[in-house]
GROMACS .gro file of C-alpha atoms in nm:
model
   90
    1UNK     CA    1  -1.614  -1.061   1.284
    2UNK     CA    2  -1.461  -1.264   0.991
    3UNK     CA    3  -1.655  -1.055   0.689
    4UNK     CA    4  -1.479  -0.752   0.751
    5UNK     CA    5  -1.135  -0.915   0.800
    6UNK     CA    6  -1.187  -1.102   0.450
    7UNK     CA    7  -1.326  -0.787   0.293
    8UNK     CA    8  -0.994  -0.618   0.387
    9UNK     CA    9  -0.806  -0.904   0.263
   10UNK     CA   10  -1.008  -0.905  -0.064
   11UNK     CA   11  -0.972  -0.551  -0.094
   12UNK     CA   12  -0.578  -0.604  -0.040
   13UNK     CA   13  -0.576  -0.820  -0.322
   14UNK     CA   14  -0.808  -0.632  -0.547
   15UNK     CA   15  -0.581  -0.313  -0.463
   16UNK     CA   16  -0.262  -0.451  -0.554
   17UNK     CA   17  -0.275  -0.443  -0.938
   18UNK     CA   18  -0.167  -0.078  -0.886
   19UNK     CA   19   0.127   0.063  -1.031
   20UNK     CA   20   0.407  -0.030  -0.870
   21UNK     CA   21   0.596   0.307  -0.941
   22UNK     CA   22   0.301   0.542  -0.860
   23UNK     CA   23   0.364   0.694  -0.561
   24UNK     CA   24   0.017   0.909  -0.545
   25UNK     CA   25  -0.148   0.536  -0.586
   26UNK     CA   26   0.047   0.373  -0.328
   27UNK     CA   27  -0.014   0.652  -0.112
   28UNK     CA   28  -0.451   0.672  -0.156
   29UNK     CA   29  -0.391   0.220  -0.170
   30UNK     CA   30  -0.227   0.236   0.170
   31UNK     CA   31  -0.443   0.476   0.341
   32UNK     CA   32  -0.743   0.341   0.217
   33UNK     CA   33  -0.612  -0.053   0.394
   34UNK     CA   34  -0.482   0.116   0.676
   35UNK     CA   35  -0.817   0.306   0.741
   36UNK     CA   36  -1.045   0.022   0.650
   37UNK     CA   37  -0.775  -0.210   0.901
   38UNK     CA   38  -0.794   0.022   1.166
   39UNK     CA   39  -1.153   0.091   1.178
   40UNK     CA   40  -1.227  -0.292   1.220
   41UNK     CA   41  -0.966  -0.320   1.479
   42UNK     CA   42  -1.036   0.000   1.662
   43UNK     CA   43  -1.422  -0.111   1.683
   44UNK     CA   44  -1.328  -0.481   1.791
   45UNK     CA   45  -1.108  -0.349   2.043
   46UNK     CA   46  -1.318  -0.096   2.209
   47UNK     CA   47  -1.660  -0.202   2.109
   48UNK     CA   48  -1.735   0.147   2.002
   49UNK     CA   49  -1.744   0.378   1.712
   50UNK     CA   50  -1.555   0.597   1.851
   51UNK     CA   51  -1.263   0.371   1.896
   52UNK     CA   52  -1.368   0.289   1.527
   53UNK     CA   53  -1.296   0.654   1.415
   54UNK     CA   54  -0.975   0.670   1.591
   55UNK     CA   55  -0.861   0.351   1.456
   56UNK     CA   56  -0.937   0.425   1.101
   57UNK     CA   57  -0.787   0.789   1.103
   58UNK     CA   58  -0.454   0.606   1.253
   59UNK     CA   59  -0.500   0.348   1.028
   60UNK     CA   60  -0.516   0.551   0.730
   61UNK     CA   61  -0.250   0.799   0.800
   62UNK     CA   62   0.020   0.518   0.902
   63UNK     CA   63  -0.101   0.343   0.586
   64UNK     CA   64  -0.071   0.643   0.335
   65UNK     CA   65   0.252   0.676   0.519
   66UNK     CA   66   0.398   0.324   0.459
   67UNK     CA   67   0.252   0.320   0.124
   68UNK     CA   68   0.459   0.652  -0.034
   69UNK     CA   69   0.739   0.576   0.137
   70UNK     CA   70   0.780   0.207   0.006
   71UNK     CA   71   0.739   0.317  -0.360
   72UNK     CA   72   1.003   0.145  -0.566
   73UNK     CA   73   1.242   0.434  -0.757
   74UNK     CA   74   1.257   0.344  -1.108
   75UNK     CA   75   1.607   0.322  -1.133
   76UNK     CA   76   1.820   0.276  -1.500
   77UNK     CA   77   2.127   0.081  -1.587
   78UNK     CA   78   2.303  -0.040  -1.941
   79UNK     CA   79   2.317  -0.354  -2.047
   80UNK     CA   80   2.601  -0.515  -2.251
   81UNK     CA   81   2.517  -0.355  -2.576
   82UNK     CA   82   2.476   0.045  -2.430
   83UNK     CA   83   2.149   0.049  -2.422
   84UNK     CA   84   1.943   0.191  -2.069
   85UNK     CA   85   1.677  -0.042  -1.946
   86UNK     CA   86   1.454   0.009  -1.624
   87UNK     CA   87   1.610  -0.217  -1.345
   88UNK     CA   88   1.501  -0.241  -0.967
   89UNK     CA   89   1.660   0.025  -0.762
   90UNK     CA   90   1.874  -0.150  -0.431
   0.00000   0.00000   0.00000
């Protein structure tokens, strides 16, 4: 039960080098967690692999989901000089 709850963690980490501002990645990144997430809690929970299925299909639609939606906008500004530079959007 713990190797595929640290091979989702791993794969968070590995997955999170991703651009920031891409909202395509952040969209395939998110499902892909989500669906991997889901799976391994949908089996654990029903001991089946059809609650597998269901979990990773949830998974991986609330995670493609979270993962577009969160995308940072690259927003501009100027500094004290007039020139535009990328800042955080609020």
């Amino acid at each position: 039960m713990k190797a595929p709850l640290f091979a989702c963690l791993v794969l968070a980490l590995a997955v999170g080098a991703c651009s920031p501002y891409s909202r395509t990645d952040r969209a395939l990144t998110g499902g892909a967690i989500g669906a991997g997430t889901g799976a391994v809690i949908g089996g654990a929970a029903t001991r089946s692999v059809g609650g597998a299925l269901v979990g990773g299909v949830i998974g991986g639609a609330a995670g493609a989901i979270v993962g577009a939606e969160t995308t940072p906008r690259a927003c501009t500004a100027v500094d004290a000089r007039g020139r535009r530079i990328a800042v955080q959007c609020p």
